[in-house]
Coordinates of C-alpha atoms in Angstrom, one line a residue:
X54 CA -9.4 -25.6 28.8
X55 CA -11.1 -23.5 26.0
X56 CA -10.0 -23.1 22.5
X57 CA -10.9 -20.6 19.7
X58 CA -9.4 -21.0 16.2
X59 CA -6.9 -23.6 17.4
X60 CA -5.7 -21.4 20.2
X61 CA -5.6 -22.5 23.9
X62 CA -6.0 -20.2 26.8
X63 CA -6.4 -21.2 30.4
X64 CA -9.0 -19.2 32.4
X65 CA -7.9 -18.0 35.8
X66 CA -8.8 -15.4 38.3
X67 CA -7.0 -12.7 36.4
X68 CA -9.3 -12.6 33.3
X69 CA -8.2 -9.7 31.1
X70 CA -9.6 -8.1 27.9
X71 CA -7.2 -10.4 25.9
X72 CA -8.7 -13.4 27.7
X73 CA -12.1 -12.1 26.6
X74 CA -11.1 -11.9 23.0
X75 CA -9.8 -15.5 23.1
X76 CA -12.8 -16.9 24.9
X77 CA -15.7 -14.7 24.1
X78 CA -16.2 -16.0 20.5
X79 CA -17.2 -19.5 21.8
X80 CA -20.9 -18.7 21.7
X81 CA -20.5 -17.5 18.1
X82 CA -19.0 -20.8 17.0
X83 CA -21.5 -23.0 18.8
X84 CA -19.3 -24.2 21.5
X85 CA -21.7 -23.8 24.5
X86 CA -20.8 -20.9 26.8
X87 CA -23.5 -20.5 29.3
X88 CA -25.3 -17.2 29.9
X89 CA -23.4 -16.7 33.1
X90 CA -20.1 -17.2 31.5
X91 CA -20.9 -14.9 28.8
X92 CA -22.0 -12.2 31.2
X93 CA -18.7 -12.6 33.1
X94 CA -16.7 -12.3 30.0
X95 CA -18.6 -9.2 28.9
X96 CA -18.1 -7.7 32.4
X97 CA -14.3 -8.3 32.1
X98 CA -14.1 -6.2 29.0
X99 CA -14.9 -3.1 31.0
X100 CA -11.6 -3.7 33.0
X101 CA -8.7 -1.4 32.3
X102 CA -6.3 -2.8 29.6
X103 CA -2.8 -1.8 29.1
X104 CA -2.5 1.4 27.1
X105 CA -5.8 2.7 28.3
X106 CA -3.9 5.4 30.5
X107 CA -3.1 7.2 27.3
X108 CA -5.8 9.7 26.2
X109 CA -8.6 8.8 23.8
X110 CA -9.1 5.1 24.5
X111 CA -12.4 4.1 22.8
X112 CA -13.1 7.8 21.8
X113 CA -13.8 6.8 18.2
X114 CA -17.3 5.2 17.7
X115 CA -16.5 4.5 14.0
X116 CA -13.6 4.7 11.6
X117 CA -13.5 5.7 7.8
X118 CA -10.3 4.4 6.1
X119 CA -9.4 6.1 2.8
X120 CA -6.8 4.0 1.2
X121 CA -4.9 5.4 -1.7
X122 CA -3.6 2.3 -3.5
X123 CA -0.4 2.7 -5.5
X124 CA 0.9 5.3 -3.0
X125 CA 1.0 9.1 -3.5
X126 CA 4.1 11.1 -3.4
X127 CA 4.8 12.8 0.0
X128 CA 6.4 15.7 -1.9
X129 CA 3.2 16.5 -3.8
X130 CA 0.8 16.1 -1.0
X131 CA 1.7 16.9 2.7
X132 CA 5.5 17.2 2.8
X133 CA 6.5 19.6 -0.1
X134 CA 10.0 20.6 -0.4
X135 CA 10.0 24.0 -2.3
X136 CA 13.7 24.6 -1.7
X137 CA 14.9 21.3 -3.0
X138 CA 16.4 20.9 -6.5
X139 CA 13.9 20.8 -9.5
X140 CA 14.5 17.1 -10.0
X141 CA 13.2 16.5 -6.5
X142 CA 10.6 19.2 -5.8
X143 CA 8.8 18.7 -9.1
X144 CA 6.6 21.0 -11.0
X145 CA 4.6 22.4 -8.2
X146 CA 5.4 24.5 -5.2
X147 CA 3.7 24.7 -1.8
X148 CA 1.1 26.8 -0.2
X149 CA 0.5 27.6 3.5
X150 CA -2.3 25.8 5.2
X151 CA -4.4 27.3 8.0
X152 CA -1.9 25.8 10.4
X153 CA 1.5 27.5 10.7
X154 CA 4.2 25.2 9.5
X155 CA 1.9 22.6 7.9
X156 CA 2.3 23.6 4.3
X157 CA 0.9 21.5 1.6
X158 CA 1.3 21.1 -2.1
X159 CA -0.2 23.9 -4.2
X160 CA -2.4 21.3 -6.0
X161 CA -4.4 20.9 -2.6
X162 CA -6.0 24.3 -2.1
X163 CA -9.1 22.9 -0.4
X164 CA -7.0 20.8 1.9
X165 CA -5.0 23.8 2.9
X166 CA -8.2 25.4 4.5
X167 CA -9.0 22.3 6.7
X168 CA -5.7 21.1 8.0
X169 CA -6.6 22.6 11.4
X170 CA -8.9 19.5 11.7
X171 CA -6.1 16.9 11.1
X172 CA -2.7 15.6 12.2
X173 CA -0.1 14.9 9.5
X174 CA 2.7 12.4 10.1
X175 CA 5.7 13.2 7.9
X176 CA 8.0 10.4 9.2
X177 CA 6.3 7.3 8.1
X178 CA 8.8 4.6 7.4
X179 CA 9.2 0.8 6.9
X180 CA 11.6 -1.5 4.9
X181 CA 9.2 -2.9 2.3
X182 CA 8.8 -0.8 -0.9
X183 CA 6.1 -3.3 -2.3
X184 CA 2.4 -2.7 -2.8
X185 CA 1.9 -4.2 0.6
X186 CA -1.7 -3.3 1.5
X187 CA -1.6 -6.3 3.8
X188 CA 1.5 -5.0 5.5
X189 CA 0.0 -1.4 5.8
X190 CA -3.4 -2.6 7.2
X191 CA -2.6 -5.8 9.3
X192 CA -0.1 -6.9 12.0
X193 CA 1.8 -9.2 9.5
X194 CA 5.5 -8.6 10.4
X195 CA 6.6 -8.5 6.8
X196 CA 5.3 -8.8 3.3
X197 CA 6.9 -10.6 0.3
X198 CA 5.9 -10.5 -3.4
X199 CA 4.2 -14.1 -3.5
X200 CA 2.2 -13.0 -0.4
X201 CA 1.2 -9.8 -1.9
X202 CA -0.3 -11.5 -4.9
X203 CA -2.0 -14.3 -2.9
X204 CA -5.0 -12.9 -0.7
X205 CA -5.6 -16.4 0.7
X206 CA -2.0 -17.1 1.7
X207 CA -2.2 -18.9 5.1
X208 CA 0.5 -16.6 6.5
X209 CA -1.7 -13.5 6.3
X210 CA -2.8 -11.7 9.4
X211 CA -6.4 -10.1 9.8
X212 CA -7.1 -6.7 8.2
X213 CA -7.7 -3.9 10.8
X214 CA -11.4 -3.8 10.1
X215 CA -11.6 -7.5 10.6
X216 CA -9.9 -7.2 14.0
X217 CA -12.3 -4.4 15.2
X218 CA -15.4 -6.3 14.1
X219 CA -14.0 -9.6 15.8
X220 CA -13.3 -7.6 19.0
X221 CA -16.8 -5.9 19.0
X222 CA -18.4 -9.4 18.5
X223 CA -16.5 -10.8 21.4
X224 CA -17.6 -7.8 23.6
X225 CA -21.2 -8.0 22.0
X226 CA -20.8 -4.4 21.2
X227 CA -21.5 -2.1 18.1
X228 CA -23.5 -5.0 16.6
X229 CA -26.5 -3.5 14.7
X230 CA -27.4 -6.6 12.7
X231 CA -28.7 -4.7 9.8
X232 CA -25.6 -2.5 9.2
X233 CA -22.3 -4.3 8.4
X234 CA -19.6 -3.4 10.8
X235 CA -16.8 -4.0 8.3
X236 CA -17.5 -2.8 4.7
X237 CA -15.4 -2.1 1.6
X238 CA -16.2 0.4 -1.1
X239 CA -16.5 1.0 -4.1
X240 CA -16.1 -2.6 -5.1
X241 CA -14.1 -5.6 -3.8
X242 CA -10.5 -4.6 -3.6
X243 CA -8.3 -5.3 -6.7
X244 CA -11.4 -6.8 -8.6
X245 CA -11.5 -4.3 -11.3
X246 CA -8.2 -4.5 -13.1
X247 CA -6.7 -6.8 -15.7
X248 CA -3.0 -7.7 -16.2
X249 CA -2.2 -9.4 -12.8
X250 CA -3.9 -11.5 -10.1
X251 CA -5.7 -10.0 -7.2
X252 CA -3.7 -8.5 -4.5
X253 CA -3.8 -9.2 -0.7
X254 CA -5.1 -6.7 1.8
X255 CA -8.5 -6.3 3.3
X256 CA -9.1 -10.0 4.3
X257 CA -9.6 -11.5 7.7
X258 CA -6.5 -13.8 7.4
X259 CA -6.2 -16.3 10.3
X260 CA -9.5 -15.2 11.8
X261 CA -11.3 -16.9 8.9
X262 CA -13.7 -15.8 6.1
X263 CA -16.6 -14.9 8.6
X264 CA -14.6 -11.7 9.3
X265 CA -13.8 -10.7 5.7
X266 CA -15.2 -7.3 5.0
X267 CA -18.5 -7.1 3.2
X268 CA -17.9 -5.8 -0.3
X269 CA -20.0 -3.2 -2.2
X270 CA -20.4 -3.1 -6.0
X271 CA -20.5 0.0 -8.1
X272 CA -23.6 0.2 -10.4
X273 CA -23.0 3.3 -12.5
X274 CA -21.6 4.9 -15.6
X275 CA -18.3 6.7 -15.9
X276 CA -18.2 10.1 -17.7
X277 CA -14.6 10.7 -18.6
X278 CA -12.1 8.6 -20.5
X279 CA -8.6 7.6 -19.5
X280 CA -5.9 5.9 -21.7
X281 CA -3.6 3.6 -19.8
X282 CA -0.8 1.3 -21.0
X283 CA 0.7 -1.8 -19.3
X284 CA 3.5 -3.6 -21.2
X285 CA 1.9 -4.6 -24.4
X286 CA -1.7 -3.7 -23.3
X287 CA -3.6 -0.5 -23.9
X288 CA -6.8 0.5 -22.2
X289 CA -8.8 3.5 -23.3
X290 CA -12.2 3.6 -21.7
X291 CA -14.4 5.6 -19.3
X292 CA -12.7 5.9 -15.9
X293 CA -15.1 6.3 -13.0
X294 CA -12.3 7.8 -10.7
X295 CA -12.4 10.8 -13.1
X296 CA -16.2 11.2 -13.2
X297 CA -19.5 9.3 -12.8
X298 CA -23.2 10.2 -13.6
X299 CA -25.4 11.4 -10.7
X300 CA -27.4 8.3 -11.0
X301 CA -24.6 6.0 -10.2
X302 CA -25.0 4.0 -7.0
X303 CA -23.4 1.4 -4.7
X304 CA -25.0 -1.9 -3.8
X305 CA -24.2 -4.7 -1.4
X306 CA -22.2 -7.3 -3.3
X307 CA -20.8 -10.8 -2.5
X308 CA -18.3 -11.6 0.2
X309 CA -14.8 -10.7 -0.8
X310 CA -13.1 -13.6 -2.4
X311 CA -16.3 -15.7 -2.8
X312 CA -18.2 -16.7 -5.9
X313 CA -19.1 -13.4 -7.7
X314 CA -22.5 -14.9 -8.8
X315 CA -23.8 -14.1 -5.3
X316 CA -25.4 -10.7 -5.6
X317 CA -27.4 -8.9 -2.9
X318 CA -28.8 -6.0 -4.7
X319 CA -31.7 -4.2 -3.0
X320 CA -33.8 -4.8 -6.2
X321 CA -33.3 -8.6 -5.7
X322 CA -34.3 -8.3 -2.1
X323 CA -37.6 -6.6 -3.1
X324 CA -38.3 -9.3 -5.9
X325 CA -40.3 -12.4 -5.0
X326 CA -37.4 -14.7 -5.5
X327 CA -36.1 -17.0 -2.8
X328 CA -33.1 -15.4 -1.2
X329 CA -32.4 -18.7 0.6
X330 CA -32.1 -20.5 -2.9
X331 CA -29.5 -17.9 -4.0
X332 CA -27.3 -18.6 -1.0
X333 CA -27.7 -22.4 -1.2
X334 CA -26.6 -22.3 -4.7
X335 CA -23.6 -20.1 -3.6
X336 CA -22.7 -22.5 -0.9
X337 CA -22.6 -25.4 -3.3
X338 CA -19.9 -23.6 -5.2
X339 CA -18.1 -22.0 -2.2
X340 CA -14.7 -23.1 -0.9
X341 CA -14.4 -25.3 2.1
X342 CA -14.4 -22.3 4.4
X343 CA -17.8 -20.9 3.6
X344 CA -18.3 -18.9 6.8
X345 CA -18.4 -15.7 4.8
X346 CA -21.3 -17.0 2.8
X347 CA -23.1 -17.8 5.9
X348 CA -22.5 -14.3 7.2
X349 CA -24.0 -12.8 4.1
X350 CA -27.0 -14.9 4.3
X351 CA -27.7 -13.7 7.8
X352 CA -27.1 -10.1 6.8
X353 CA -29.5 -10.5 3.9
X354 CA -32.4 -11.7 6.0
X355 CA -31.7 -8.7 8.4
X356 CA -31.8 -6.3 5.5
X357 CA -35.1 -7.5 4.4
X358 CA -36.7 -6.0 7.5
X359 CA -34.7 -2.9 8.0
X360 CA -34.7 0.4 6.1
X361 CA -31.5 1.5 7.7
X362 CA -29.0 0.1 5.3
X363 CA -31.1 0.7 2.3
X364 CA -31.5 4.5 3.2
X365 CA -27.7 4.7 3.8
X366 CA -27.1 3.8 0.2
X367 CA -29.7 6.2 -1.1
X368 CA -27.6 9.1 -2.3
X369 CA -30.9 10.9 -3.4
X370 CA -31.4 11.7 0.3
X371 CA -28.4 14.0 0.0
X372 CA -28.6 17.5 -1.4
X373 CA -27.1 18.2 -4.8
X374 CA -24.7 20.6 -3.2
X375 CA -23.4 18.0 -0.8
X376 CA -22.9 15.5 -3.5
X377 CA -21.0 18.0 -5.4
X378 CA -18.9 19.0 -2.5
X379 CA -17.5 15.5 -2.3
X380 CA -17.0 15.3 -6.0
X381 CA -19.0 13.5 -8.6
X382 CA -16.4 10.7 -9.0
X383 CA -16.2 7.2 -7.9
X384 CA -13.9 8.0 -4.9
X385 CA -16.1 11.1 -4.0
X386 CA -19.5 9.4 -3.9
X387 CA -18.1 6.3 -2.3
X388 CA -16.7 8.4 0.5
X389 CA -20.1 10.2 1.0
X390 CA -21.7 6.8 1.2
X391 CA -19.1 5.8 3.8
X392 CA -20.2 8.8 5.9
X393 CA -23.8 7.8 5.5
X394 CA -23.0 4.3 6.6
X395 CA -21.3 5.6 9.7
X396 CA -24.4 7.7 10.5
X397 CA -26.4 4.4 10.0
X398 CA -24.3 2.5 12.6
X399 CA -21.3 1.3 10.5
X400 CA -18.3 0.8 12.6
X401 CA -15.3 0.4 10.1
X402 CA -15.9 1.5 6.5
X403 CA -13.0 1.4 4.0
X404 CA -12.9 3.4 0.7
X405 CA -10.2 2.4 -1.8
X406 CA -8.8 4.5 -4.4
X407 CA -8.0 1.4 -6.4
X408 CA -6.5 0.4 -9.8
X409 CA -9.1 0.4 -12.5
X410 CA -8.9 -1.1 -16.0
X411 CA -5.2 -2.0 -15.8
X412 CA -2.7 -2.9 -13.1
X413 CA -0.2 -0.2 -12.3
X414 CA -2.8 2.5 -12.1
X415 CA -4.4 4.2 -9.1
X416 CA -1.7 6.3 -7.4
X417 CA 1.1 4.1 -8.8
X418 CA 2.7 6.8 -10.8
X419 CA 5.8 5.3 -12.3
X420 CA 5.1 7.1 -15.5
X421 CA 3.1 10.1 -16.7
X422 CA 3.3 11.2 -13.2
X423 CA 2.4 14.9 -13.7
X424 CA -0.5 14.4 -16.1
X425 CA -2.2 11.8 -13.8
X426 CA -1.6 13.8 -10.7
X427 CA -2.9 17.1 -12.3
X428 CA -5.9 15.6 -14.2
X429 CA -7.3 13.1 -11.8
X430 CA -5.5 12.2 -8.6
X431 CA -4.7 15.5 -6.7
X432 CA -8.0 17.3 -7.6
X433 CA -9.9 14.2 -6.6
X434 CA -8.2 13.9 -3.3
X435 CA -8.4 17.6 -2.6
X436 CA -12.1 17.7 -3.1
X437 CA -13.1 14.5 -1.4
X438 CA -10.9 14.5 1.6
X439 CA -11.6 18.1 2.4
X440 CA -15.3 17.6 2.1
X441 CA -15.2 14.6 4.4
X442 CA -13.5 16.5 7.1
X443 CA -15.7 19.5 6.8
X444 CA -18.9 17.5 6.6
X445 CA -18.1 15.4 9.6
X446 CA -17.2 18.4 11.6
X447 CA -20.2 20.3 10.7
X448 CA -22.5 17.5 11.6
X449 CA -20.7 17.0 15.0
X450 CA -19.4 13.7 14.0
X451 CA -15.7 14.3 13.5
X452 CA -14.7 14.1 17.2
X453 CA -16.2 10.5 17.4
X454 CA -15.3 9.4 13.8
X455 CA -11.7 8.4 13.2
X456 CA -10.5 9.3 9.6
X457 CA -7.3 7.6 8.2
X458 CA -5.8 8.5 4.8
X459 CA -3.2 5.8 4.3
X460 CA -1.1 4.1 1.6
X461 CA 1.4 1.4 1.3
X462 CA 4.4 3.6 1.1
X463 CA 5.6 6.9 -0.5
X464 CA 7.4 7.6 -3.8
X465 CA 11.1 8.4 -4.7
X466 CA 12.4 11.9 -4.1
X467 CA 14.2 11.8 -7.4
X468 CA 11.9 12.1 -10.5
X469 CA 12.6 9.8 -13.3
X470 CA 12.9 11.2 -16.8
X471 CA 11.2 8.5 -19.0
X472 CA 7.5 8.2 -20.1
X473 CA 6.4 11.6 -19.0
X474 CA 8.3 11.5 -15.7
X475 CA 7.5 9.4 -12.7
X476 CA 8.3 8.6 -9.1
X477 CA 9.1 4.9 -8.0
X478 CA 8.3 3.1 -4.9
X479 CA 9.8 4.6 -1.6
X480 CA 9.2 3.3 1.8
X481 CA 11.9 5.0 3.8
X482 CA 9.9 8.1 4.4
X483 CA 6.4 9.1 3.5
X484 CA 3.3 11.0 4.9
X485 CA 0.0 9.9 6.4
X486 CA -3.0 12.0 7.5
X487 CA -5.2 11.3 10.6
X488 CA -8.1 13.1 11.9
X489 CA -11.2 12.9 14.2
X490 CA -12.0 10.3 16.8
X491 CA -9.4 11.4 19.4
X492 CA -6.7 12.6 17.1
X493 CA -5.3 16.1 17.7
X494 CA -6.2 19.0 15.4
X495 CA -3.7 21.0 13.6
X496 CA -0.5 19.0 14.5
X497 CA 2.5 17.7 12.6
X498 CA 4.2 14.7 13.9
X499 CA 7.8 13.8 12.7
X500 CA 10.0 15.6 10.2
X501 CA 11.7 14.6 7.1
X502 CA 15.1 15.6 5.7
X503 CA 15.6 18.2 2.9
X504 CA 14.3 15.8 0.1
X505 CA 11.6 13.9 2.0
X506 CA 13.9 10.9 1.7
X507 CA 14.4 9.8 5.3
X508 CA 12.9 10.8 8.7
X509 CA 14.9 13.2 10.8
X510 CA 13.0 12.6 13.9
X511 CA 10.2 10.4 15.4
X512 CA 10.0 7.6 12.8
X513 CA 6.5 6.0 12.7
X514 CA 5.7 2.6 11.3
X515 CA 2.5 1.4 9.8
X516 CA 2.1 -0.8 12.9
X517 CA 2.1 2.2 15.0
X518 CA -0.8 3.5 13.0
X519 CA -2.6 0.2 13.6
X520 CA -1.9 0.3 17.3
X521 CA -3.2 4.0 17.5
X522 CA -6.3 3.0 15.5
X523 CA -7.1 0.2 17.8
X524 CA -6.5 2.3 20.9
X525 CA -8.9 4.9 19.6
X526 CA -11.6 2.4 18.6
X527 CA -11.3 0.8 22.2
X528 CA -9.3 -2.3 21.3
X529 CA -6.3 -2.8 23.5
X530 CA -3.3 -2.9 21.1
X531 CA -1.6 -5.5 23.2
X532 CA -4.5 -8.0 22.6
X533 CA -3.4 -11.5 21.8
X534 CA -5.2 -13.6 19.1
X535 CA -4.5 -17.3 18.2
X536 CA -3.6 -18.2 14.6
X537 CA -4.7 -21.3 12.7
X538 CA -2.0 -23.3 14.4
X539 CA -3.1 -22.1 17.8
X540 CA 0.0 -19.8 18.3
X541 CA -0.6 -16.7 20.3
X542 CA -0.2 -13.5 17.9
X543 CA -0.3 -9.9 19.0
X544 CA -2.5 -7.5 16.9
X545 CA 0.7 -5.6 16.2
X546 CA 4.4 -6.4 16.9
X547 CA 6.8 -3.9 18.2
X548 CA 4.2 -1.2 17.8
X549 CA 3.2 1.8 20.0
X550 CA 0.3 4.1 20.1
X551 CA 1.3 7.5 18.7
X552 CA 0.9 9.6 21.9
X553 CA 1.9 12.8 20.0
X554 CA -1.0 12.4 17.6
X555 CA -3.7 12.1 20.3
X556 CA -5.8 15.0 21.3

């Protein structure tokens, strides 16, 4: 018998990819697999897995996930309803894109010219109208309020980037030691807001801290102010999602959820300080499961001798035109950095448009909806997402780089009248955009009703997005993992690869 993370799996003649993912990690945890056994396990990974008969299995070499925290309105992005009553359609109309039948909000003129490179799903649906980032990005079957506000709740399942990294390690694939395979920009998720505790989402769950994403820190200056309110709190300060200086940069930061005093800036790596001492001090203050700290220590040593990661973060290597094309904003420059990280060998790079300053911001437009959408959100999304699709395509990278533009849910068809107007949470129907890496070009999947309130056909769940992502990245969606109690858990429950979205 062999056991990984508490899970038991009997090896037999019919070794499958799922057996590989259970057993392959033993050498990583010091449990003594022989070279012959490791070779056998790696050879088994080449065997056909269920779902591989669908097109595109393993087509994507990398994934860039753009997550719009707070959730944009489907009506003011990719599913406008110009014929709906004014209290539903809102202030803006629609414009045709370069794909017949794929109209977009008139506030997305740049996106209208690149929709032939993407697939839009207009029938996303699920029963949890919460800010469930963990629900949208992991296989967890449901999400409740207490879990949403507890990133280390033992019930959490692993983030999709953590699953991909785990699967790659088991197969000894995509493992450039000096480029993190699972990295989050522009800073650790939910770390730059006040007013509430941190939210769950991009964490490794029952896989353990060694598979948490590497976080990146923002080191720069915002150029435009934003005034925000939350209950009795007011925040009126520079907002980097609205604009940053050209000198602003990103740097490798601490493990997500670890002691924030651990800081791996490139300047520190160049100084004649003991990196080992830094990590030993961090370990002394770390929680019992300090495998994330160990992982960062190994990565830091690799970084000392490699220019690849250092160069990926060096935005001075990009032309001024390219930087401007992405937008001189936190989201724009983080997305450009994500493209550079993929070029350097990164496997799964996540960019969050996150809350900043106060909770209830980002895309969470319960109030002041039109001003925020007009002044910051829609122009920023239009510029950056269109730039990423164009840039990847021009560089010949789009067909092998999966791009996901996701959120937790959508927003209510009916506009509220208080505090400048707003749209509340709505998970019954919303839109998602996919592109590259085996996704069809210029396609619409699913259809909503006349007010974008419910799917009319082809309902798609967030778990279907996960299954499709795993499929395109070469991870069989029916893979079973073992949780902390040793129970077998599927990557996704009741999910299917979205065949209609595949090229």
